[in-house]
Short mmCIF file of C-alpha atoms and ligand atoms in Angstrom, two decimals:
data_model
loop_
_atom_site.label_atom_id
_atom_site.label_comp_id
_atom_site.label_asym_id
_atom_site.label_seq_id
_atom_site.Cartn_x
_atom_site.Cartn_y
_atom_site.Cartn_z
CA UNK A 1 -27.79 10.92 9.68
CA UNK A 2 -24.26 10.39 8.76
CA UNK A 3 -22.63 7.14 7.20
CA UNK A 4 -19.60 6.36 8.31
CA UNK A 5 -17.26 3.44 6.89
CA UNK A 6 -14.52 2.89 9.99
CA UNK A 7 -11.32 0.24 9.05
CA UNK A 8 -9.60 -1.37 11.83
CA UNK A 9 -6.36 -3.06 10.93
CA UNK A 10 -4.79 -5.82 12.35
CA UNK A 11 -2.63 -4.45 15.38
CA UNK A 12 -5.95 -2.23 16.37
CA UNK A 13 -7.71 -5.47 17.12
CA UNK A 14 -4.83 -7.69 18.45
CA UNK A 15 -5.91 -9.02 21.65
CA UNK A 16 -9.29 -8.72 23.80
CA UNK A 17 -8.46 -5.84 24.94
CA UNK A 18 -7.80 -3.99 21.76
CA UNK A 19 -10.88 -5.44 20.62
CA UNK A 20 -12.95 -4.01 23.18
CA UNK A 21 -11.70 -0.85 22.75
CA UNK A 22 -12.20 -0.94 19.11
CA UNK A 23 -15.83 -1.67 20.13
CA UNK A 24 -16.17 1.06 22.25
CA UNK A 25 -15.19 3.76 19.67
CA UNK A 26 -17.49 2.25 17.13
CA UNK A 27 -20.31 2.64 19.65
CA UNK A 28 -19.34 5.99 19.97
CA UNK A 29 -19.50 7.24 16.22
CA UNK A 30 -23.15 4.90 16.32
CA UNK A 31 -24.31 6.81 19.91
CA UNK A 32 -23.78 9.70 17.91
CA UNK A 33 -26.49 9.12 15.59
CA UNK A 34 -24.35 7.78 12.57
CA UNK A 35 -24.97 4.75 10.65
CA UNK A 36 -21.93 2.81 11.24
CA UNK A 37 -20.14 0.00 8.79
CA UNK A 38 -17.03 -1.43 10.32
CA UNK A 39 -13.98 -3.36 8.14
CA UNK A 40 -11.52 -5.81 10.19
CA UNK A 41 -8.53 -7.29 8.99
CA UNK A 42 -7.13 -9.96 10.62
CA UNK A 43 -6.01 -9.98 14.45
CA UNK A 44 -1.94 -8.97 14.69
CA UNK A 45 0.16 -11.77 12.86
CA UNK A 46 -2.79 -13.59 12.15
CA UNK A 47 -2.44 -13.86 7.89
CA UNK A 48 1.44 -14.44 8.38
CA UNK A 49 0.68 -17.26 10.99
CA UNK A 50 -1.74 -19.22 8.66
CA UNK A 51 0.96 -18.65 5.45
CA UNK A 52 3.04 -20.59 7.87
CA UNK A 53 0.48 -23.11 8.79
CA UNK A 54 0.16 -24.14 5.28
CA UNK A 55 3.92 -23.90 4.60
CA UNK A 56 4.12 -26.71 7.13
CA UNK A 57 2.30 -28.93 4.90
CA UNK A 58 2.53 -27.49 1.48
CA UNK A 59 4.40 -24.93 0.38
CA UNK A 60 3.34 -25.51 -3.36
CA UNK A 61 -0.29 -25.36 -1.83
CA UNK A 62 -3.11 -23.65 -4.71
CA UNK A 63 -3.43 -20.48 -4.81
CA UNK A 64 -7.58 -21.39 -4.11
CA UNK A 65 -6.84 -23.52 -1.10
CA UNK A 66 -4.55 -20.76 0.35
CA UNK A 67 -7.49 -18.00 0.48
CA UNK A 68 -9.50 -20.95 1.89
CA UNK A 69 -7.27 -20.65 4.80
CA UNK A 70 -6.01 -16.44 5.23
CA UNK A 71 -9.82 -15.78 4.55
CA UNK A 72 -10.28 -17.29 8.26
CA UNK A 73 -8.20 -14.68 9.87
CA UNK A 74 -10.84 -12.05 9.30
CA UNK A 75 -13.85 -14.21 10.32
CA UNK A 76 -12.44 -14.21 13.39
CA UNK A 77 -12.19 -11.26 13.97
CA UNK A 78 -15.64 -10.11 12.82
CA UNK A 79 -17.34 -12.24 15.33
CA UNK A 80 -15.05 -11.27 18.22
CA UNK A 81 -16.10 -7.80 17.76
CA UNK A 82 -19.57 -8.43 17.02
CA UNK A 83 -19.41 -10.25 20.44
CA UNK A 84 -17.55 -7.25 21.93
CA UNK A 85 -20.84 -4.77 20.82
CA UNK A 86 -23.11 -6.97 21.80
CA UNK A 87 -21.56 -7.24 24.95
CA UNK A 88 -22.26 -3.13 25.44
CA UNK A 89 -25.58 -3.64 24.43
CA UNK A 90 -25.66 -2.12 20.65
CA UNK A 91 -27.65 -3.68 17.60
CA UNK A 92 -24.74 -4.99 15.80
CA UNK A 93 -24.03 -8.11 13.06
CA UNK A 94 -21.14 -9.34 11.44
CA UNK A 95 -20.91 -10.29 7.94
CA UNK A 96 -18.00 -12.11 5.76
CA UNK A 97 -17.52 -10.67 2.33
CA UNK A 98 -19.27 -12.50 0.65
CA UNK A 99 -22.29 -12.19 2.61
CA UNK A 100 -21.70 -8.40 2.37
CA UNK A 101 -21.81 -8.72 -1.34
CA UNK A 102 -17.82 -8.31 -2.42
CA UNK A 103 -17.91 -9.84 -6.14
CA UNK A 104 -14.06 -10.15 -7.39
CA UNK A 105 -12.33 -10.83 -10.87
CA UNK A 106 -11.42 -14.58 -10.69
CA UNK A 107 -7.81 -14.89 -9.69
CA UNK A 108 -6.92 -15.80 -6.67
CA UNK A 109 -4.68 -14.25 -3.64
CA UNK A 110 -4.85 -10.49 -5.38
CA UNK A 111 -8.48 -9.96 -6.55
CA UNK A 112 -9.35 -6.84 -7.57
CA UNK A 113 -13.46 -6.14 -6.40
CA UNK A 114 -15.63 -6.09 -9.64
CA UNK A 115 -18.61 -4.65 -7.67
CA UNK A 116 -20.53 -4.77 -4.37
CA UNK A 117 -24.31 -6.04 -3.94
CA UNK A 118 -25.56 -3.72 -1.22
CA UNK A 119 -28.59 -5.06 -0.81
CA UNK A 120 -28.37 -6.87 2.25
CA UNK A 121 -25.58 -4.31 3.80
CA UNK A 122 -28.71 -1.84 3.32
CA UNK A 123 -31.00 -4.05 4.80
CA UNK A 124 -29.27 -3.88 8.47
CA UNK A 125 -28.41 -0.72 8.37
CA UNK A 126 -32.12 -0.17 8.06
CA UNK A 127 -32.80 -1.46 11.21
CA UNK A 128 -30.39 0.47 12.54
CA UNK A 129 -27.46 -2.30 13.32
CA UNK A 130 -23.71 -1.82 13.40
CA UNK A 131 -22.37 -4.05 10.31
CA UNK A 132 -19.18 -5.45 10.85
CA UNK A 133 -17.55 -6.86 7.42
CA UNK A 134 -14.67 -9.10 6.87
CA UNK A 135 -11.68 -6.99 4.97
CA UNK A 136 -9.37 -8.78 2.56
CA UNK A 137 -11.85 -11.03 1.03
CA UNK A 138 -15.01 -11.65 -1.53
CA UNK A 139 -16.43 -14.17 -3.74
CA UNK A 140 -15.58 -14.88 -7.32
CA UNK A 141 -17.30 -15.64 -10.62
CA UNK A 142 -17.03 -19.72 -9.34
CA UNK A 143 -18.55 -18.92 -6.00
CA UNK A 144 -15.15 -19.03 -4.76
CA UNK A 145 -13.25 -17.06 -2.02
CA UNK A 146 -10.72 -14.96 -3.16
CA UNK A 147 -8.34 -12.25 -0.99
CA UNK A 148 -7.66 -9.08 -2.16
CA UNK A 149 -3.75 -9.29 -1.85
CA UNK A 150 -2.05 -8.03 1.77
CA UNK A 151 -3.12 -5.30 2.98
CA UNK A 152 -6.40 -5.17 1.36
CA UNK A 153 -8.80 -4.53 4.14
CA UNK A 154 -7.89 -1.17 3.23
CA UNK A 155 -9.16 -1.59 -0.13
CA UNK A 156 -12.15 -3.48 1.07
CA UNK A 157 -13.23 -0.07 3.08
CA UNK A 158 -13.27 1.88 0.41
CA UNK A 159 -14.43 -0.28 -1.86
CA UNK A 160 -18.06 -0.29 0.82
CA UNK A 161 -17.99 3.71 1.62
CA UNK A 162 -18.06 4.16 -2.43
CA UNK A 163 -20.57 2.18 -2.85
CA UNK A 164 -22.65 2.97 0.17
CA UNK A 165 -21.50 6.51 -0.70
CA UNK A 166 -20.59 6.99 2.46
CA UNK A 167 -20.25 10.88 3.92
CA UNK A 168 -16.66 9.65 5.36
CA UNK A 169 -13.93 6.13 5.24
CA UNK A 170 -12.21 5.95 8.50
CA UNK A 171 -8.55 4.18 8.36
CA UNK A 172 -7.65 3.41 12.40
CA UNK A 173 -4.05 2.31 12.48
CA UNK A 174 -1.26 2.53 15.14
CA UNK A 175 -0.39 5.44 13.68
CA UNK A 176 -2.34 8.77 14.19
CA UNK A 177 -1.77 10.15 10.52
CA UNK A 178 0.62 10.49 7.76
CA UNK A 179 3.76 12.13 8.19
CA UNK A 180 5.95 14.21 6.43
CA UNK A 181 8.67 11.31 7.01
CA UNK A 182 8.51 7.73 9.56
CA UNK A 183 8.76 9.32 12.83
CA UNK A 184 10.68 6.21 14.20
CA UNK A 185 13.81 7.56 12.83
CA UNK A 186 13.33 11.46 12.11
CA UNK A 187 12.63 12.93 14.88
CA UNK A 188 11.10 16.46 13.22
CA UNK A 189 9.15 14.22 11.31
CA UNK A 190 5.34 16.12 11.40
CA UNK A 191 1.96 14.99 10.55
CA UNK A 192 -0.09 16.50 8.32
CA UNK A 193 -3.30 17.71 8.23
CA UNK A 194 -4.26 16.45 4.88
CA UNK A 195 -2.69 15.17 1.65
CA UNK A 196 -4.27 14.90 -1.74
CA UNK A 197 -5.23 11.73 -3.82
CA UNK A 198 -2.19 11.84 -5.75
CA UNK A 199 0.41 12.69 -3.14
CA UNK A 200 -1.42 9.83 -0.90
CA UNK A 201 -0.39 7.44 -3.70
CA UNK A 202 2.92 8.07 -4.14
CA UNK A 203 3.79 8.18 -0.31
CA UNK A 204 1.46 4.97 -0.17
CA UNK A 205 3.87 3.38 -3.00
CA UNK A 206 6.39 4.91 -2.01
CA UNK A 207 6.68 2.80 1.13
CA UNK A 208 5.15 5.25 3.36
CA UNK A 209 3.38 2.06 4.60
CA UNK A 210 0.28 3.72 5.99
CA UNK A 211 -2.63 3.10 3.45
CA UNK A 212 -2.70 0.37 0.82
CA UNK A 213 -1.93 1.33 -2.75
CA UNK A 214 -4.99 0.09 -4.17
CA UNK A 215 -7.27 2.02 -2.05
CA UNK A 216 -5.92 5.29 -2.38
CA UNK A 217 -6.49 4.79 -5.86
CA UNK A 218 -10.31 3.83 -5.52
CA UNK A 219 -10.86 6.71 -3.49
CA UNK A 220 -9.47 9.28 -5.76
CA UNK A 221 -11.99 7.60 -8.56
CA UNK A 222 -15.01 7.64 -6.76
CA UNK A 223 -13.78 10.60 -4.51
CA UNK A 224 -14.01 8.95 -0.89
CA UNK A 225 -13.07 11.04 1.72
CA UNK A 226 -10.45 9.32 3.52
CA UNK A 227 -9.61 10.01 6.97
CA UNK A 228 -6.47 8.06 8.58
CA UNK A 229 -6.62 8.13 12.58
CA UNK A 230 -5.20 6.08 15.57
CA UNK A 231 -7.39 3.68 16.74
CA UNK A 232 -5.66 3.72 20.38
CA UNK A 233 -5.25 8.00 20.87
CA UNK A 234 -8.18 10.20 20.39
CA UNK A 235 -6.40 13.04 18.18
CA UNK A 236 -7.10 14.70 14.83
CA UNK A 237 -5.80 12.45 12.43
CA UNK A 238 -4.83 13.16 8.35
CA UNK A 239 -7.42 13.68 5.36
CA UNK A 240 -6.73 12.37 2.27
CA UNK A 241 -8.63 14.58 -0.39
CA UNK A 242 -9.06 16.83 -3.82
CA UNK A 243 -5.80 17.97 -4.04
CA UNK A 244 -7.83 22.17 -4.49
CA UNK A 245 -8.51 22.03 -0.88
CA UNK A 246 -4.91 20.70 0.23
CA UNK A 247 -2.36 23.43 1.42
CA UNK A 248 -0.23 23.88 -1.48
CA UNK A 249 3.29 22.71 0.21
CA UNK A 250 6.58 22.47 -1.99
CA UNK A 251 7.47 18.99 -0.65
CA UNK A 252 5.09 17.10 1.31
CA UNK A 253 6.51 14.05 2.68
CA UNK A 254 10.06 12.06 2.18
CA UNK A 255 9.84 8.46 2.06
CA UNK A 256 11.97 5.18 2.17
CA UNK A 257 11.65 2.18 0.16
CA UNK A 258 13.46 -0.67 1.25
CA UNK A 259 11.61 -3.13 -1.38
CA UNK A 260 14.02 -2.77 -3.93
CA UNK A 261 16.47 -4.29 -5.87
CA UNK A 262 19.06 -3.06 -8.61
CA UNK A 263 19.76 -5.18 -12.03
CA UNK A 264 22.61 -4.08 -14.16
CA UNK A 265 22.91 -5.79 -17.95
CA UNK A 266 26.71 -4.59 -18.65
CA UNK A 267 27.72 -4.14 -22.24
CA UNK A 268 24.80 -4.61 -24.15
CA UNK A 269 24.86 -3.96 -28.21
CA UNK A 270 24.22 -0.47 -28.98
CA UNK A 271 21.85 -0.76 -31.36
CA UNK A 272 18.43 -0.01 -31.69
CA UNK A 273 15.58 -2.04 -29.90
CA UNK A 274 17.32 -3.22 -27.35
CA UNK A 275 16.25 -1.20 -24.85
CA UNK A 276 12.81 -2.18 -26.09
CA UNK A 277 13.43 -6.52 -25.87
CA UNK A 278 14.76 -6.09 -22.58
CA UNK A 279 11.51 -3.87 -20.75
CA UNK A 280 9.11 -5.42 -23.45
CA UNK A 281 9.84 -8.84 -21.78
CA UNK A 282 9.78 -8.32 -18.68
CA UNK A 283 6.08 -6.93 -18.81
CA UNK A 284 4.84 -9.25 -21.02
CA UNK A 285 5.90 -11.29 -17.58
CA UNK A 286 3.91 -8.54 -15.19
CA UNK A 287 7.42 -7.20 -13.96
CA UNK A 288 6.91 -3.57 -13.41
CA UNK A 289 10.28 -1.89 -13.72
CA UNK A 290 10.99 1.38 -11.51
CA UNK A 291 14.08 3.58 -11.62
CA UNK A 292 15.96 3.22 -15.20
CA UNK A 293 19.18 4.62 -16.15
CA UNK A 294 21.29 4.13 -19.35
CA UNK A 295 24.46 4.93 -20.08
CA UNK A 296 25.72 6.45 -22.92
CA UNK A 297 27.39 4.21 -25.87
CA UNK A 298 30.74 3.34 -25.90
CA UNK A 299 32.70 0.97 -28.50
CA UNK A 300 28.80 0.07 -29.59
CA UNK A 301 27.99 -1.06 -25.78
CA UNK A 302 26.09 0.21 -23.51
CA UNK A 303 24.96 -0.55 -19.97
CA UNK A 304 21.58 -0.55 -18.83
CA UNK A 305 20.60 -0.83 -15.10
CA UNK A 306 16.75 -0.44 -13.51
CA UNK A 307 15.35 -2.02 -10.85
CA UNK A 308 12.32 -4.04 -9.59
CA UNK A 309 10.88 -5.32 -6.38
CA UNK A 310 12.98 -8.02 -4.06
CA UNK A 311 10.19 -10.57 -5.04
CA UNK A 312 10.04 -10.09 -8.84
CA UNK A 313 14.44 -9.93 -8.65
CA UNK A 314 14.56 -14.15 -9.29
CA UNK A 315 12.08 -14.16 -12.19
CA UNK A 316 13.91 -11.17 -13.78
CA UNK A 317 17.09 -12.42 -13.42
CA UNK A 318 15.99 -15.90 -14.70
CA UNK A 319 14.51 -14.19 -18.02
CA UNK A 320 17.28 -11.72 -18.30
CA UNK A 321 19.90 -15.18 -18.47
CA UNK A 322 17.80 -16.44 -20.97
CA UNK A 323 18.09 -13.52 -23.38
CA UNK A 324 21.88 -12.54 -21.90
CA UNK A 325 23.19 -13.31 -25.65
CA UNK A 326 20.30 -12.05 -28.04
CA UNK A 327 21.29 -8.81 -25.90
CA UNK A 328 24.89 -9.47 -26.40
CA UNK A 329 25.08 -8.67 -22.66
CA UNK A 330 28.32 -9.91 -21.15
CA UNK A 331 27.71 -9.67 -17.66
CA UNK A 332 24.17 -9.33 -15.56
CA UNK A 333 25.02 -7.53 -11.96
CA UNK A 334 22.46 -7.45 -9.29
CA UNK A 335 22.15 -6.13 -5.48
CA UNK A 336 19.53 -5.98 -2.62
CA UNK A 337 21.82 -3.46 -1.23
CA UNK A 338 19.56 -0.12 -2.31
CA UNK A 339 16.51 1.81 -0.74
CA UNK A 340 14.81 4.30 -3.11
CA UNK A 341 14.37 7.54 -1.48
CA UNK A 342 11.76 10.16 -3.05
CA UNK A 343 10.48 13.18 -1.98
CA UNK A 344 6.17 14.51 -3.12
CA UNK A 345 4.58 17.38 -3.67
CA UNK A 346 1.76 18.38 -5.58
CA UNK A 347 3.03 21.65 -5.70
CA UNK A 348 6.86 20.42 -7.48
CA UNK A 349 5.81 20.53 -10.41
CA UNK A 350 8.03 23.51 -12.46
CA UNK A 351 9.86 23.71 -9.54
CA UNK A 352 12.87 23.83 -11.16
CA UNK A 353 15.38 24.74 -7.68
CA UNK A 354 13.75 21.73 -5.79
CA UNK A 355 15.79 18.43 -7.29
CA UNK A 356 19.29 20.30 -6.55
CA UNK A 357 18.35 21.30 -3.44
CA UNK A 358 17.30 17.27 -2.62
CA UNK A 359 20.99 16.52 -4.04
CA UNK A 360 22.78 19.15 -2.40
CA UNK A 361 20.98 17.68 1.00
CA UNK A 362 22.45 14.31 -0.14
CA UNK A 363 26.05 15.88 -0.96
CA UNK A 364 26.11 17.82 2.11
CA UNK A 365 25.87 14.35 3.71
CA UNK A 366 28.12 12.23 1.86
CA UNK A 367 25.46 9.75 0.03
CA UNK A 368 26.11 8.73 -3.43
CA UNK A 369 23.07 8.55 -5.75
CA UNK A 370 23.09 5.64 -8.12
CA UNK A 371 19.66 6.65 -10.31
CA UNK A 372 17.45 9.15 -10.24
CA UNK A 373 14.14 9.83 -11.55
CA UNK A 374 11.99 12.44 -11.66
CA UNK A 375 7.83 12.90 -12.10
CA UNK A 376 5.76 15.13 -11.56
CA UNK A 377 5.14 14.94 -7.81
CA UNK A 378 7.58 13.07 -7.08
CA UNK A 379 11.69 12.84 -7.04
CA UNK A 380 13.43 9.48 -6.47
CA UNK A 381 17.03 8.56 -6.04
CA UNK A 382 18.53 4.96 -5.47
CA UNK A 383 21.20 5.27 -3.07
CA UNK A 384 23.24 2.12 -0.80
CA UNK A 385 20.98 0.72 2.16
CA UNK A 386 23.08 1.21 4.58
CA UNK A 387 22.56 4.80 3.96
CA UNK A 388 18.85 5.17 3.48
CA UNK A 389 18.02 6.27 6.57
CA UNK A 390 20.52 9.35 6.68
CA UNK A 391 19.64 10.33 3.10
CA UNK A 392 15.91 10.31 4.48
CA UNK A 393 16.38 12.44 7.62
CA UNK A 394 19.27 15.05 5.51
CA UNK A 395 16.16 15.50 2.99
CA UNK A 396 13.42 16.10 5.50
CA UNK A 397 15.95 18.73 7.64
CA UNK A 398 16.71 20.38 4.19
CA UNK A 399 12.91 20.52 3.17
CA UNK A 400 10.90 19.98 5.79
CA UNK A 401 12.26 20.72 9.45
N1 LIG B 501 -5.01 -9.60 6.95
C1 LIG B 501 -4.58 -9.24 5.64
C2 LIG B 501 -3.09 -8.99 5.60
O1 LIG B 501 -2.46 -8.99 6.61
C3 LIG B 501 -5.31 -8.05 5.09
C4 LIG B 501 -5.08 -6.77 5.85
O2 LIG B 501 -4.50 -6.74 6.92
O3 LIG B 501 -5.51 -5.73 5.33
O4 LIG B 501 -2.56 -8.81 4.55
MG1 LIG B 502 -2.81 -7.45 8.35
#
């Protein structure tokens, strides 16, 4: 008998209807003789809704308080399906985290999961019941309920199949896999058949939007085979695995990252260390910087530009002010303006042809790149918003079509 860990994300269970149908395919994959575990997130809009709801009265609310309230959004939806099984006649209970055992690290709204009691998960499955368990949340060290950040039913799933050691974590999304590009706007975009650990993660960071960061990286440490399907078409869906048993392709996938934002100190000393006070700062304050480029001295200043997310850009820019003179910077520039556009592939690395072929693509259609790193999987250049898109679908036809 097979033990199967299915996810259902919030657009799979949206209304009654999606619900029901959500129960009928777990009944399926439990018909079949598996032992089934099931992870909701919340229903649609549900988490953005109750941010809202507590906007309305507090916007400064705690941090504690505000789990209180986006833990209910999966609690709902955990009964609701229990109902729906029930209603086709299975063995079936629902469980919140904590009653599934989800122990976190203390802080609140981004939790990472410090370890999962089983016990009771075992217990049901035992008697042979379909476990339903609330994504997105768990208990701390203070008995407290914490989230796991947005997103993180994902996380919760394969959090469960590693510790169940599950044969297989299914991901059902709206999507039926992950693509070598979004298929919303390039049209030769393909899926794939499977995708290793490491390529996962950078598509998954690299705003590929299919499969929470955080999850991808669990599963590569305790090896869960991941398996990302639509939850509305019955078709073969992507397998996220060791990278030895992925097809070795040059370039796998081309993403876009809208989530950016560019910060430009202008005409700081060129002297030693700097370079060091300015990053050293901004991590001692959990920024994580991305792209960096800077340029070469002139008249003993230098420029240095690198960019962050759109939510860490006011914090940055506030501690940036602060130190504008220590750094003898005379000017600190900033846009939103800028998508970050990377190809992956495992198999890039000492590809030597494969970046100028990614900026001829980029050349041949008239998009200037502002920064450009390299790693190695992966390939990113900055380039204007407004072009992202093009830059995106030029790569893929170069690469991929
Ligand atoms: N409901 C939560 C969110 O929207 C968790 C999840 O969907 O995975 O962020
Ligand atoms: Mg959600």
């Amino acid at each position: 008998m097979d033990l199967i860990v299915q996810k259902y994300g919030g657009t799979s269970v949206r209304d009654a209807e999606r619900v029901m149908n959500v129960a009928s395919r777990v009944v399926e994959a439990y018909d079949a003789g598996n032992n089934v575990v099931v992870v909701v997130s919340a229903q649609g809009d549900t988490t953005d809704d109750l941010i809202e709801k507590a906007k309305e009265i507090n916007p400064n609310a705690s941090k504690r308080e505000m789990d209180v309230l986006l833990s209910t959004g999966e609690q709902i939806s955990i009964s609701l399906l229990a109902m729906a099984i029930e209603k086709i006649g299975r063995p079936v209970i629902s469980l919140t985290g904590w009653q599934a055992g989800f122990k976190t690290e203390a802080t609140y709204g981004n939790a990472r999961i410090d370890r999962i009691s089983v016990d009771r998960l075992e217990k049901e499955l035992d008697k042979r019941r379909i476990v339903i368990v609330a994504g997105f949340q768990g208990l701390n060290k203070y008995d407290d309920i914490t989230t796991l950040g947005r997103g993180g039913s994902d996380t919760s799933a394969v959090a469960l199949a590693a510790a169940l050691h599950a044969d297989v974590c299914e991901i059902y999304t709206d999507v039926d896999g992950v693509y070598t590009a979004d298929p919303r706007f390039v049209k030769t975009a393909r899926k794939l058949d499977d995708v290793s650990y490491d390529e996962m993660l950078e598509l998954a960071s690299l705003g590929a939007n299919v499969l929470h960061n955080r999850s991808v990286e669990m599963a590569k440490k305790y090896n869960v085979k991941l398996a990302v399907k639509s939850s509305l078409e019955k078709v073969e869906g992507t397998f996220v695995k060791e990278v030895s048993q992925v097809e070795k392709m040059l370039v796998r996938g081309v993403t876009r990252d809208n989530d950016v934002a560019r910060i430009s100190l202008c005409d700081v000393d060129d002297n030693p260390g700097k370079a060091f006070q300015v990053f050293s700062m901004l991590a001692k304050h959990k920024i994580s910087v991305d792209l960096i480029i800077q340029s070469i001295g002139k008249e003993s200043k230098k420029d240095i530009s690198f960019t962050v997310t759109e939510e860490a850009l006011p914090e940055a820019l506030e501690l940036l002010e602060k130190d504008k003179d220590t750094l003898g910077a005379r000017e600190i520039k900033w846009t939103k303006d800028v998508s970050k556009v990377s190809i992956v592939g495992a198999g890039m690395v000492n590809n030597a042809g494969v970046a100028a072929k990614m900026f001829e693509a980029l050349y041949d259609a008239h998009i200037n790149i502002s920064m450009i790193a390299t790693s190695e999987i992966k390939i990113s250049v900055l380039v204007d918003r407004k072009d992202a898109e093009k830059a995106v679908v030029a790569i893929h036809d170069k690469f991929l079509a």
